[in-house]
Short mmCIF file of C-alpha atoms and ligand atoms in Angstrom, two decimals:
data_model
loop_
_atom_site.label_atom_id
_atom_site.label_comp_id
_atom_site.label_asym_id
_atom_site.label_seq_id
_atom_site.Cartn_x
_atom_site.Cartn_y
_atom_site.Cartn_z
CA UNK Q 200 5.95 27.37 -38.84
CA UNK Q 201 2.15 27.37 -38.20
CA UNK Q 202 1.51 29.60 -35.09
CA UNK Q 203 -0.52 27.91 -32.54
CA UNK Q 204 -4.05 28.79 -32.91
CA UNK Q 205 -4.23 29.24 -29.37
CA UNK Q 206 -2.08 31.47 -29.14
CA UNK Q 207 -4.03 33.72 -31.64
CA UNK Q 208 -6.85 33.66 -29.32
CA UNK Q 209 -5.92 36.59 -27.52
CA UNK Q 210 -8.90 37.54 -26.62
CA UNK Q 211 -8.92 42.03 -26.92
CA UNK Q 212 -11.97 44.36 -26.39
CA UNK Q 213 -15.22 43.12 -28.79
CA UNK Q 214 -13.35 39.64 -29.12
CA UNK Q 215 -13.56 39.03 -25.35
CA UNK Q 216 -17.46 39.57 -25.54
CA UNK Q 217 -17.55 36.89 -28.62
CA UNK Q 218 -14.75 35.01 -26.94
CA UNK Q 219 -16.81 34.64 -23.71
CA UNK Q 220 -20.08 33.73 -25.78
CA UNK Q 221 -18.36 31.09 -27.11
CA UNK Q 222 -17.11 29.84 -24.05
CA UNK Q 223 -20.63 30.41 -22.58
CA UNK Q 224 -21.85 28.05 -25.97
CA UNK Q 225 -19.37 25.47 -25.07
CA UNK Q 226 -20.76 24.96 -21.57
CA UNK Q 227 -24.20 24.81 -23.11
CA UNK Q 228 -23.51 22.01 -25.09
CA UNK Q 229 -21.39 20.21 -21.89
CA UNK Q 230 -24.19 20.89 -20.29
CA UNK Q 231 -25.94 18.69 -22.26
CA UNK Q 232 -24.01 15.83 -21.57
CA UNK Q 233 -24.09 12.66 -23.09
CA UNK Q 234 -25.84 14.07 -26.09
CA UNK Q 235 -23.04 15.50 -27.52
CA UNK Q 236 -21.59 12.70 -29.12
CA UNK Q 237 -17.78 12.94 -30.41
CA UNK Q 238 -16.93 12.68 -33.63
CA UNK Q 239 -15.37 9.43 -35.31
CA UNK Q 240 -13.20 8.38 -38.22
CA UNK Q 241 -12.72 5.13 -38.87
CA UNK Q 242 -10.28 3.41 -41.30
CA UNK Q 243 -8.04 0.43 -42.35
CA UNK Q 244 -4.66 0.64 -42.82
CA UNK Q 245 -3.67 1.66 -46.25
CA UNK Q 246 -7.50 3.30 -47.03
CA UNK Q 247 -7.99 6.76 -47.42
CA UNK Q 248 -9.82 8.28 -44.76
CA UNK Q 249 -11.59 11.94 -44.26
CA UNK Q 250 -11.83 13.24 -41.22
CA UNK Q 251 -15.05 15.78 -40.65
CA UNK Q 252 -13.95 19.46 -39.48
CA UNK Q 253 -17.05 21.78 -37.70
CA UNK Q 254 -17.16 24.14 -40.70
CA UNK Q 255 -17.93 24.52 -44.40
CA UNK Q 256 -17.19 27.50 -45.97
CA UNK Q 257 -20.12 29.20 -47.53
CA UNK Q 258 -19.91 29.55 -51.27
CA UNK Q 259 -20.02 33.57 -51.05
CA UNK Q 260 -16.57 33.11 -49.39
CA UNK Q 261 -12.99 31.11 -50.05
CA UNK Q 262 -10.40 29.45 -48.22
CA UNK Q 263 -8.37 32.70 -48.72
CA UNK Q 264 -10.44 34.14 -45.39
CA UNK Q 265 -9.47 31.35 -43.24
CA UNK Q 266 -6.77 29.45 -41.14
CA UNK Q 267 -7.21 26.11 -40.68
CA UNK Q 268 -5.24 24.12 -38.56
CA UNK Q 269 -5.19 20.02 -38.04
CA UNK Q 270 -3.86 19.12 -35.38
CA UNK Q 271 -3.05 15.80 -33.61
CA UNK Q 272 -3.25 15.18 -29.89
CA UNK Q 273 -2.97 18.76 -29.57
CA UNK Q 274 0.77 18.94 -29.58
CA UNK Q 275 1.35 18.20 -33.72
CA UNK Q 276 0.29 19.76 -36.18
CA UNK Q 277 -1.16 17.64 -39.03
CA UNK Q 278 -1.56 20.37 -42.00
CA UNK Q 279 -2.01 24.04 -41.56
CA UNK Q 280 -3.54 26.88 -43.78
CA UNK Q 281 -3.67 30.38 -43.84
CA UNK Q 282 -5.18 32.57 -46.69
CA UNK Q 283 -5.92 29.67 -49.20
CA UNK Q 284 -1.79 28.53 -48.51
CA UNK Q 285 -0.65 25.72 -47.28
CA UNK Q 286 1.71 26.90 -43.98
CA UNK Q 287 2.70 23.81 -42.54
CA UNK Q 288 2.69 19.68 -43.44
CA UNK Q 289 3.92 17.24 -40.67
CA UNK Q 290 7.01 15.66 -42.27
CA UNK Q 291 4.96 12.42 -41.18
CA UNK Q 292 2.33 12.85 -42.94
CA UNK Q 293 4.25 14.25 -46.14
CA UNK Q 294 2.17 13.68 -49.27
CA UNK Q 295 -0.46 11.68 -47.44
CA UNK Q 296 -3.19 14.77 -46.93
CA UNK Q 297 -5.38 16.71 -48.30
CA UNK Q 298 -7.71 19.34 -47.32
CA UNK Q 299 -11.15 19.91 -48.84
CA UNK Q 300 -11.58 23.30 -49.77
CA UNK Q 301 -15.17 23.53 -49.06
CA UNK Q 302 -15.84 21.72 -46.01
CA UNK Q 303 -12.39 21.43 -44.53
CA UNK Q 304 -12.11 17.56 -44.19
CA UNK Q 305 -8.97 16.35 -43.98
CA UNK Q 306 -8.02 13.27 -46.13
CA UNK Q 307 -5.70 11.24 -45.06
CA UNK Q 308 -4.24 8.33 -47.96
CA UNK Q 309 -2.89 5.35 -47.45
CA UNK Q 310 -3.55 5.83 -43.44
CA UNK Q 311 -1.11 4.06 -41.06
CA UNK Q 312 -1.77 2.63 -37.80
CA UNK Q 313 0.65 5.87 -36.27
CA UNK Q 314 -2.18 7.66 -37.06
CA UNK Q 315 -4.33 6.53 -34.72
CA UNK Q 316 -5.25 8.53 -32.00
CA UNK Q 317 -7.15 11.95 -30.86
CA UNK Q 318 -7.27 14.98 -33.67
CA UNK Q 319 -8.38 18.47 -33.75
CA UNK Q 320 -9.75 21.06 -36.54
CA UNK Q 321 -9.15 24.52 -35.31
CA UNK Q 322 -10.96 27.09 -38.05
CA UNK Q 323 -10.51 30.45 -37.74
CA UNK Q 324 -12.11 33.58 -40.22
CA UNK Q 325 -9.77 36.41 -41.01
CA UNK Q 326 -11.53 39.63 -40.99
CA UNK Q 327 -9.09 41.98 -43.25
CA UNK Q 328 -9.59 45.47 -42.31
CA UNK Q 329 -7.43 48.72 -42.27
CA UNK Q 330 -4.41 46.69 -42.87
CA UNK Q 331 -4.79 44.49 -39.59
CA UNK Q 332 -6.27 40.98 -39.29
CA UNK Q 333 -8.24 40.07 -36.71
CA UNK Q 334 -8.67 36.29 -36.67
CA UNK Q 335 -12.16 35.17 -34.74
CA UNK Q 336 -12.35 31.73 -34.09
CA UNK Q 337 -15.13 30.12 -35.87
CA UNK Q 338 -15.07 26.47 -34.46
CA UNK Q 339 -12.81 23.73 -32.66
CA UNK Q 340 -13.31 20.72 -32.71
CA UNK Q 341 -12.10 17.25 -31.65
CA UNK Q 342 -12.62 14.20 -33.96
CA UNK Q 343 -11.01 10.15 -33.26
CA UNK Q 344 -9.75 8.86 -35.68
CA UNK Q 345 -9.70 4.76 -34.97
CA UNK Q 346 -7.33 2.87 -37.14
CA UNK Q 347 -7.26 -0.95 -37.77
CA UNK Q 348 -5.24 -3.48 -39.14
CA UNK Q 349 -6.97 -6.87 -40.40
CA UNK Q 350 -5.82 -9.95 -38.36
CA UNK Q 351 -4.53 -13.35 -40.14
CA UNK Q 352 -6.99 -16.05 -40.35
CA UNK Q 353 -6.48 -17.83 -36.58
CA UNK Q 354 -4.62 -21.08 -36.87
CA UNK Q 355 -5.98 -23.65 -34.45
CA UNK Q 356 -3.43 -26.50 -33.48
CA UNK Q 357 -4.78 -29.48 -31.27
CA UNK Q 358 -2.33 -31.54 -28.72
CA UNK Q 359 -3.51 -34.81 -27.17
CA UNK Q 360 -1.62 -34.97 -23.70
CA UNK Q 361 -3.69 -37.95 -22.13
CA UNK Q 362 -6.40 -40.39 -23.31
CA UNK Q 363 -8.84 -42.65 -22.09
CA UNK Q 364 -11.79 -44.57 -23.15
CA UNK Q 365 -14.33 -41.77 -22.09
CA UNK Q 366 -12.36 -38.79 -22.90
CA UNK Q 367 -9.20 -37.10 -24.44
CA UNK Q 368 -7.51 -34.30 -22.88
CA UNK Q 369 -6.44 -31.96 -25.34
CA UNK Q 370 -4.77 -28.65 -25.38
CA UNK Q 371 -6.06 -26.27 -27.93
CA UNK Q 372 -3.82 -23.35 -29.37
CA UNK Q 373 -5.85 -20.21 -31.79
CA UNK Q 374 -3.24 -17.96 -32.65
CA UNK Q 375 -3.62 -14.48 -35.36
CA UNK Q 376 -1.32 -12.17 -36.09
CA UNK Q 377 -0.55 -8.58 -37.30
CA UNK Q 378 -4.07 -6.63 -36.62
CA UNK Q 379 -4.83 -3.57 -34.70
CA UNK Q 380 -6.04 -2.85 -32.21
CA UNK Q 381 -5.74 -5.26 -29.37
CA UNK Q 382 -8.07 -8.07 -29.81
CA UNK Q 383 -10.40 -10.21 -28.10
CA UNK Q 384 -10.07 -14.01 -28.35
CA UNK Q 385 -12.68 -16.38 -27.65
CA UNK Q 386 -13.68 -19.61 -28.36
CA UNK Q 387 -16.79 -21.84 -28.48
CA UNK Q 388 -16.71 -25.74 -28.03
CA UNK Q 389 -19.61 -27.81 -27.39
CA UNK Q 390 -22.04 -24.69 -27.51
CA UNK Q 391 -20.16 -23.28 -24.76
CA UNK Q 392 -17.26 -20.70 -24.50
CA UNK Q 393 -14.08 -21.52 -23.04
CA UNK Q 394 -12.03 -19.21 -20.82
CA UNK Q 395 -8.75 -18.35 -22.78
CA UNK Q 396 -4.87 -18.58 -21.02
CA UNK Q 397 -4.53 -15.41 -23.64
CA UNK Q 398 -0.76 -13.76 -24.52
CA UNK Q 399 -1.00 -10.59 -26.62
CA UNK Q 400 2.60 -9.29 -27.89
CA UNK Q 401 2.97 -5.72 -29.12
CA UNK Q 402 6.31 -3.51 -29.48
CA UNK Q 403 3.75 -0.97 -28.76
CA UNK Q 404 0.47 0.56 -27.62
CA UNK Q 405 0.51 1.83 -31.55
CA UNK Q 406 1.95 -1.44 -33.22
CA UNK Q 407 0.58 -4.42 -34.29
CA UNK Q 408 -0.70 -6.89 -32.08
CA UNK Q 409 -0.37 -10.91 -32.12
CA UNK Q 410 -2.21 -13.10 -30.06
CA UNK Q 411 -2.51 -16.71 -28.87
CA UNK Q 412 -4.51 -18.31 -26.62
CA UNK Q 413 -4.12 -22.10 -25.08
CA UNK Q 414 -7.04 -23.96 -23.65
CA UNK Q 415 -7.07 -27.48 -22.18
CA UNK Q 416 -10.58 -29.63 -23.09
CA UNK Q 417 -11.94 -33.22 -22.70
CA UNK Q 418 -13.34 -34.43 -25.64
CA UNK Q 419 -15.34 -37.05 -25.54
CA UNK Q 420 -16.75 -37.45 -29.04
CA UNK Q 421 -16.00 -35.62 -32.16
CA UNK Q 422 -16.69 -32.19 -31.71
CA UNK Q 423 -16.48 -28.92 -33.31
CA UNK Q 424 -13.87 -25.81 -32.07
CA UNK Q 425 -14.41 -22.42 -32.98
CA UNK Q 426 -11.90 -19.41 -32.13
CA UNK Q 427 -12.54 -15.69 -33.24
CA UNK Q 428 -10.53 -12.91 -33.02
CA UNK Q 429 -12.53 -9.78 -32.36
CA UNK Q 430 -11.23 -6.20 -33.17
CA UNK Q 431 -13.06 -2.77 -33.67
CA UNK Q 432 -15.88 -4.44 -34.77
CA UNK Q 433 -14.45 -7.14 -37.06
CA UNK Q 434 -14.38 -10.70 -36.82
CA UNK Q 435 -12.14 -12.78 -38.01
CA UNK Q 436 -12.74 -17.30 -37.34
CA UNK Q 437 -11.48 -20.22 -37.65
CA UNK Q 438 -12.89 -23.98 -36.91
CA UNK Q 439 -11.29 -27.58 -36.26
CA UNK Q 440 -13.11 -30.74 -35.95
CA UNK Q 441 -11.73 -32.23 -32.38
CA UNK Q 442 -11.86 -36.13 -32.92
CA UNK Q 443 -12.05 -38.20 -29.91
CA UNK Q 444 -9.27 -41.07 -30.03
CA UNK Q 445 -10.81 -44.30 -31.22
CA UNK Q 446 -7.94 -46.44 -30.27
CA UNK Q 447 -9.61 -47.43 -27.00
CA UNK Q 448 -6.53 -48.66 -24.70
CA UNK Q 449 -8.89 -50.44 -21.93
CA UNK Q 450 -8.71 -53.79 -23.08
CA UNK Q 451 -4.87 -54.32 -23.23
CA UNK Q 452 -4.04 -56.07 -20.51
CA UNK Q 453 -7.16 -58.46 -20.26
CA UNK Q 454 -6.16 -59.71 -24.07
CA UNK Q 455 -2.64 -60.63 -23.00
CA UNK Q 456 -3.51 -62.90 -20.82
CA UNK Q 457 -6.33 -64.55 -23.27
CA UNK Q 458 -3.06 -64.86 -25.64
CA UNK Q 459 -1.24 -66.50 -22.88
CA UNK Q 460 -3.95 -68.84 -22.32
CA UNK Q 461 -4.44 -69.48 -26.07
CA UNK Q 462 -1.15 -70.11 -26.97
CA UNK Q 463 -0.65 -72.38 -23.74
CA UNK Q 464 -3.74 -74.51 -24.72
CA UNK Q 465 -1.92 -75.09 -27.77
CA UNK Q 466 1.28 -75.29 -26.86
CA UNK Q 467 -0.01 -78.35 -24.58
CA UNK Q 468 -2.27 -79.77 -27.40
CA UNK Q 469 0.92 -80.02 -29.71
CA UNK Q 470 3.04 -81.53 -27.26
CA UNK Q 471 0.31 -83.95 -26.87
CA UNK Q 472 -0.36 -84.79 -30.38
CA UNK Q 473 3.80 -84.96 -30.79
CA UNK Q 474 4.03 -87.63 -27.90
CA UNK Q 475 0.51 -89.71 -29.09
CA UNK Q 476 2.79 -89.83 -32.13
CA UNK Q 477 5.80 -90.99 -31.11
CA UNK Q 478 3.90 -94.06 -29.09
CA UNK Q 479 1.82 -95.21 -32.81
CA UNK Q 480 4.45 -94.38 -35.32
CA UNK Q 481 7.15 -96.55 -34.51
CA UNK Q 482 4.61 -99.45 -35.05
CA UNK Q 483 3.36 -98.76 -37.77
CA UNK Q 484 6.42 -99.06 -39.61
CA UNK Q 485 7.84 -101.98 -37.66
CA UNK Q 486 4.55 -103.78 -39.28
CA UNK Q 487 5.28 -102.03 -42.93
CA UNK Q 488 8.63 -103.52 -42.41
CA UNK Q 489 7.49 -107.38 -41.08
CA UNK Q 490 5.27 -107.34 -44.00
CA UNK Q 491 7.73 -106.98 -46.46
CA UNK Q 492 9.79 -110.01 -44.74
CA UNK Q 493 7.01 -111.87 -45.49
CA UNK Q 494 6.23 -111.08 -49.01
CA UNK Q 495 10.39 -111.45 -49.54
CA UNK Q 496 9.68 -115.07 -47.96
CA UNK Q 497 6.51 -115.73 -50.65
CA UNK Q 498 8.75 -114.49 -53.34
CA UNK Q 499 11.70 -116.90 -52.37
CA UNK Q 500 8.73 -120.13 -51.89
CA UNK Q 501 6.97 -119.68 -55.11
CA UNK Q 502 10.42 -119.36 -56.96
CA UNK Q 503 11.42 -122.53 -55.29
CA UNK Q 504 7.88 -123.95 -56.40
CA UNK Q 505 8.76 -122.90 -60.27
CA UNK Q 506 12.09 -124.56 -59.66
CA UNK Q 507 10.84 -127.63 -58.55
CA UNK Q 508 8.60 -127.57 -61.38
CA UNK Q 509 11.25 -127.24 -63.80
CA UNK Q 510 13.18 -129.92 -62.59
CA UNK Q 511 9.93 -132.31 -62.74
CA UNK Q 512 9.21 -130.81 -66.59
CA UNK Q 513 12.59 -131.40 -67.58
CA UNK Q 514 12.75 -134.91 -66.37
CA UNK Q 515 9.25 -135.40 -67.64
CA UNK Q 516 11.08 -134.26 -70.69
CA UNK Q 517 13.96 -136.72 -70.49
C1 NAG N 285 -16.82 17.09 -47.53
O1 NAG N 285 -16.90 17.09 -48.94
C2 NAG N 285 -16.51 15.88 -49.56
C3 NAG N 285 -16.60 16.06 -51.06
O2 NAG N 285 -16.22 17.32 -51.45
C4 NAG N 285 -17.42 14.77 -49.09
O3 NAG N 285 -16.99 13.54 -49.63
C5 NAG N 285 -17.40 14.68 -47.58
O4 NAG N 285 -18.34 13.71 -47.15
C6 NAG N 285 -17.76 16.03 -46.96
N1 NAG N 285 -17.62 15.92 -45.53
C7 NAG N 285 -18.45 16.48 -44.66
C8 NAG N 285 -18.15 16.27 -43.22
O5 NAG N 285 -19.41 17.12 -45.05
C1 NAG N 286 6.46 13.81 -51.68
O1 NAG N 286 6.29 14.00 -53.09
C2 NAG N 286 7.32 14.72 -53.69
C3 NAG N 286 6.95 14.95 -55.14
O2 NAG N 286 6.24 13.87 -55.68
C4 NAG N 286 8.63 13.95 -53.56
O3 NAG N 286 9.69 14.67 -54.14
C5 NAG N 286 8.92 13.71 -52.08
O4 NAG N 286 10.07 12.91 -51.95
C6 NAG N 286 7.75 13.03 -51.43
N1 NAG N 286 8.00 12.93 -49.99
C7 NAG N 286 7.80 11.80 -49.34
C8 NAG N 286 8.13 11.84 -47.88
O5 NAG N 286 7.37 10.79 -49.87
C1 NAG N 287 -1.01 12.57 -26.48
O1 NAG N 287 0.06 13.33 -25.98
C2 NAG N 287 0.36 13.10 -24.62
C3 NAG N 287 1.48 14.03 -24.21
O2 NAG N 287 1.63 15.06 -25.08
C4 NAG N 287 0.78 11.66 -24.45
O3 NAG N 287 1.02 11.39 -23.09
C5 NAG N 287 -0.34 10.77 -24.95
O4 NAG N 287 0.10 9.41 -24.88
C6 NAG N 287 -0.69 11.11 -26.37
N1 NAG N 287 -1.82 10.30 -26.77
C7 NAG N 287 -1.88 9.69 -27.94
C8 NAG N 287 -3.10 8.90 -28.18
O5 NAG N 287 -0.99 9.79 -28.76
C1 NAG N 288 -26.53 -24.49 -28.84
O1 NAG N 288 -27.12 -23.39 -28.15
C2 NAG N 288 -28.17 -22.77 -28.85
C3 NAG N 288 -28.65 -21.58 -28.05
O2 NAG N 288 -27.73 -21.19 -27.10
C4 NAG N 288 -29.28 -23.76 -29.10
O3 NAG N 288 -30.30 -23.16 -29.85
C5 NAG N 288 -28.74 -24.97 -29.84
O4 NAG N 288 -29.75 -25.93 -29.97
C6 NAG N 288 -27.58 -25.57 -29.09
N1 NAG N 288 -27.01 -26.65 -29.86
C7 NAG N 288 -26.59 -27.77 -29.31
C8 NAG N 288 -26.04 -28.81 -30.24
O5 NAG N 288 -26.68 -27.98 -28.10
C1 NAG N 289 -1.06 -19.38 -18.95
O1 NAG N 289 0.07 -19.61 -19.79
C2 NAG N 289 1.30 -19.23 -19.21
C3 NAG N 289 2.40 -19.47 -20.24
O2 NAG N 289 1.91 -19.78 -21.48
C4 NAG N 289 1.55 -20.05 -17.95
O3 NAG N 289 2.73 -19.62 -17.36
C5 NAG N 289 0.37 -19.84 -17.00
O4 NAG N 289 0.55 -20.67 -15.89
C6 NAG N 289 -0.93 -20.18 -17.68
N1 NAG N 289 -2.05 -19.87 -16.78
C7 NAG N 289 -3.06 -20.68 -16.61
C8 NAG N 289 -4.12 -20.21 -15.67
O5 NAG N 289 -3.13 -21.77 -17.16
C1 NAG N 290 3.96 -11.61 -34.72
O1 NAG N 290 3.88 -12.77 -35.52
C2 NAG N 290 4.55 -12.65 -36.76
C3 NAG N 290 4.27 -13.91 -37.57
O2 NAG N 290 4.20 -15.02 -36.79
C4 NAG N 290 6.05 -12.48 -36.48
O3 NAG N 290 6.75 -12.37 -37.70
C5 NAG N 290 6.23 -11.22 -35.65
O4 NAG N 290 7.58 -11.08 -35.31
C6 NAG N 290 5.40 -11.28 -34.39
N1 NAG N 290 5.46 -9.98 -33.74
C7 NAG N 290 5.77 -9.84 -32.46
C8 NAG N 290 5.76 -8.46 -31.91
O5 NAG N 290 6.05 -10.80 -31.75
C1 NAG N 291 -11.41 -33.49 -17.72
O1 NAG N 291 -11.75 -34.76 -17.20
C2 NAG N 291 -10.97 -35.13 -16.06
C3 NAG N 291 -11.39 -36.51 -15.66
O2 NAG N 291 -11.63 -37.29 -16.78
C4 NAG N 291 -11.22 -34.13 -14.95
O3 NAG N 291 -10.41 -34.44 -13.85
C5 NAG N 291 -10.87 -32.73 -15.45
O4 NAG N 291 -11.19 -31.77 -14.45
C6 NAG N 291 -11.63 -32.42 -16.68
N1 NAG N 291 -11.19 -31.14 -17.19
C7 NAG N 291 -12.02 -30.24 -17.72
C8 NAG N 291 -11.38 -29.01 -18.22
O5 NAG N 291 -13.21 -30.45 -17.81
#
């Protein structure tokens, strides 16, 4: 196991003057401030990612003179390595690093969203002398390493709960899953942004996040929504096309009674045609039928007229 490097700091004669200078070095540079800036890895999950250390060892020299020690949030250690050897691999991080031999950066391939979080390079130069070593601390230093996790594409769902003739309420729902780190949601609909009723849901403060967010709008003509998802400087968006409801419901109720009316008028009209009809047709075939008496009658005179005329021919005859 990888002795803490602190605890090799024992600080003895000379190495308390050089200890102290450092420590006087360190306040320097707090001194300063702000314009120390801390250092920063960034990476996806999956990418390989190198995280700086404060040293590179000059070509005149080898790894054989140092220890190095990565460690994470102070209390884990990474990868250790003492005279050129690798002492100690988290079981976590098991085939996953590397350390460059020159400059001390340790690569870390395919990164994971555990590994998120604070990290430290502690270098240290071993000065072999009359068979004792006398390890002086060369630098520490602490280094972020931010992970993230790309978000789905946000879905966008759309729920009319009331309309009207000037405007639909709708609910809107942008949901995206799986990313890390916790998001930001917005939204932008007619050139404004809308104020999000946002959920996020995490096992943990180191697990993927999903979120959803609900909005209620009026629309009022088709218009354009827009929801983003922001995380460590990504951006990941989605639009839908809100279309106002052009089934205008207003005029029901006016219509019904136009139909009412309508089919009154010709209800009445038809009842009125069907009772001018029943006064005229019954004539009309009383005279069909008188005239056919009468024709019957013409029939029976002219065939008594050709009788009579036989009788005269036949006695003409005689
Ligand atoms: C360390 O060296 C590697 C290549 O050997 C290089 O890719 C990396 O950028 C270097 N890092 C620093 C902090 O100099
Ligand atoms: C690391 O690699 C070695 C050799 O390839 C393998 O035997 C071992 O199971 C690996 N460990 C993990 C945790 O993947
Ligand atoms: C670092 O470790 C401390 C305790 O050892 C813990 O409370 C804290 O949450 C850890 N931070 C991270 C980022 O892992
Ligand atoms: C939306 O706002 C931008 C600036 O905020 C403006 O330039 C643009 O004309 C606006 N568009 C509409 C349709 O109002
Ligand atoms: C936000 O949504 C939750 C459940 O989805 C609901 O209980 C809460 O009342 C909503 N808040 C607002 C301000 O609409
Ligand atoms: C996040 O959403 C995905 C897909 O919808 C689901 O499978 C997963 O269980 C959700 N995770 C949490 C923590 O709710
Ligand atoms: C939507 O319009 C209704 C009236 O039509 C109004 O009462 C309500 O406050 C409006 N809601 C929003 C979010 O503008």
């Amino acid at each position: 196991m990888a002795s803490c490097p602190q605890a090799g700091l024992v600080p003895s004669g000379p190495a308390l003057k050089r200890w102290l200078g450092l420590g006087l070095l360190l306040f320097y540079f707090m001194s300063l401030g702000y314009a120390v800036e801390k250092k920063v890895a960034k990476g996806k999950v999956g990418e390989k990612v190198g995280l700086p250390c404060c040293h590179e060892i000059p070509s005149t020299e080898s790894l054989r003179n140092y220890r190095v020690y990565w460690q994470k949030n102070i209390t884990e250690v990474v990868l250790a390595y003492a005279e050129g050897k690798k002492i100690s691999v988290n079981e976590r991080y098991e085939n996953r690093t590397e350390l460059d031999s020159r400059n001390l950066t340790l690569w870390i391939s395919p990164v994971e969203i555990l590994d998120n979080g604070p990290y430290q390079c502690v270098v240290q130069h071993l000065k072999i002398s009359q068979n004792s070593i006398a390890p002086r601390i060369v630098c520490d230093e602490p280094v972020t390493l931010f992970i993230t996790a790309d978000f789905s594409e946000p879905s966008i769902t759309a729920e009319v709960r009331s309309s009207s003739c000037e405007s639909d309420e709708v609910v809107v729902r942008c949901s995206s899953h799986g990313g890390f780190p916790k998001p930001k949601i917005s939204g932008i609909f007619n050139n404004t942004s809308v104020v999000w009723n946002a959920t996020w849901v995490s096992e943990s403060s180191i697990s993927p996040y999903n979120v959803t967010g609900n909005v209620q709008l009026n629309v009022t003509e088709d218009t354009s929504f827009t929801c983003s998802i922001e995380y460590s400087g990504f951006t990941k968006s989605a639009s839908l096309l809100l279309k106002k409801r052009s089934d205008c419901v207003l005029p029901t109720i006016p219509p019904s009674y136009n139909v009412i009316t309508a089919s009154s008028i010709i209800i009445i009209v038809f009842l009125l045609a069907v009772t001018l009809a029943a006064k005229f047709l019954p004539r009309h075939v009383c005279s069909q039928c008188c005239m056919s008496q009468d024709s019957e009658e013409e029939v029976k005179e002219s065939m008594k007229t050709a009788e009579l005329s036989k009788v005269t021919s036949e006695m003409s005859s005689v």
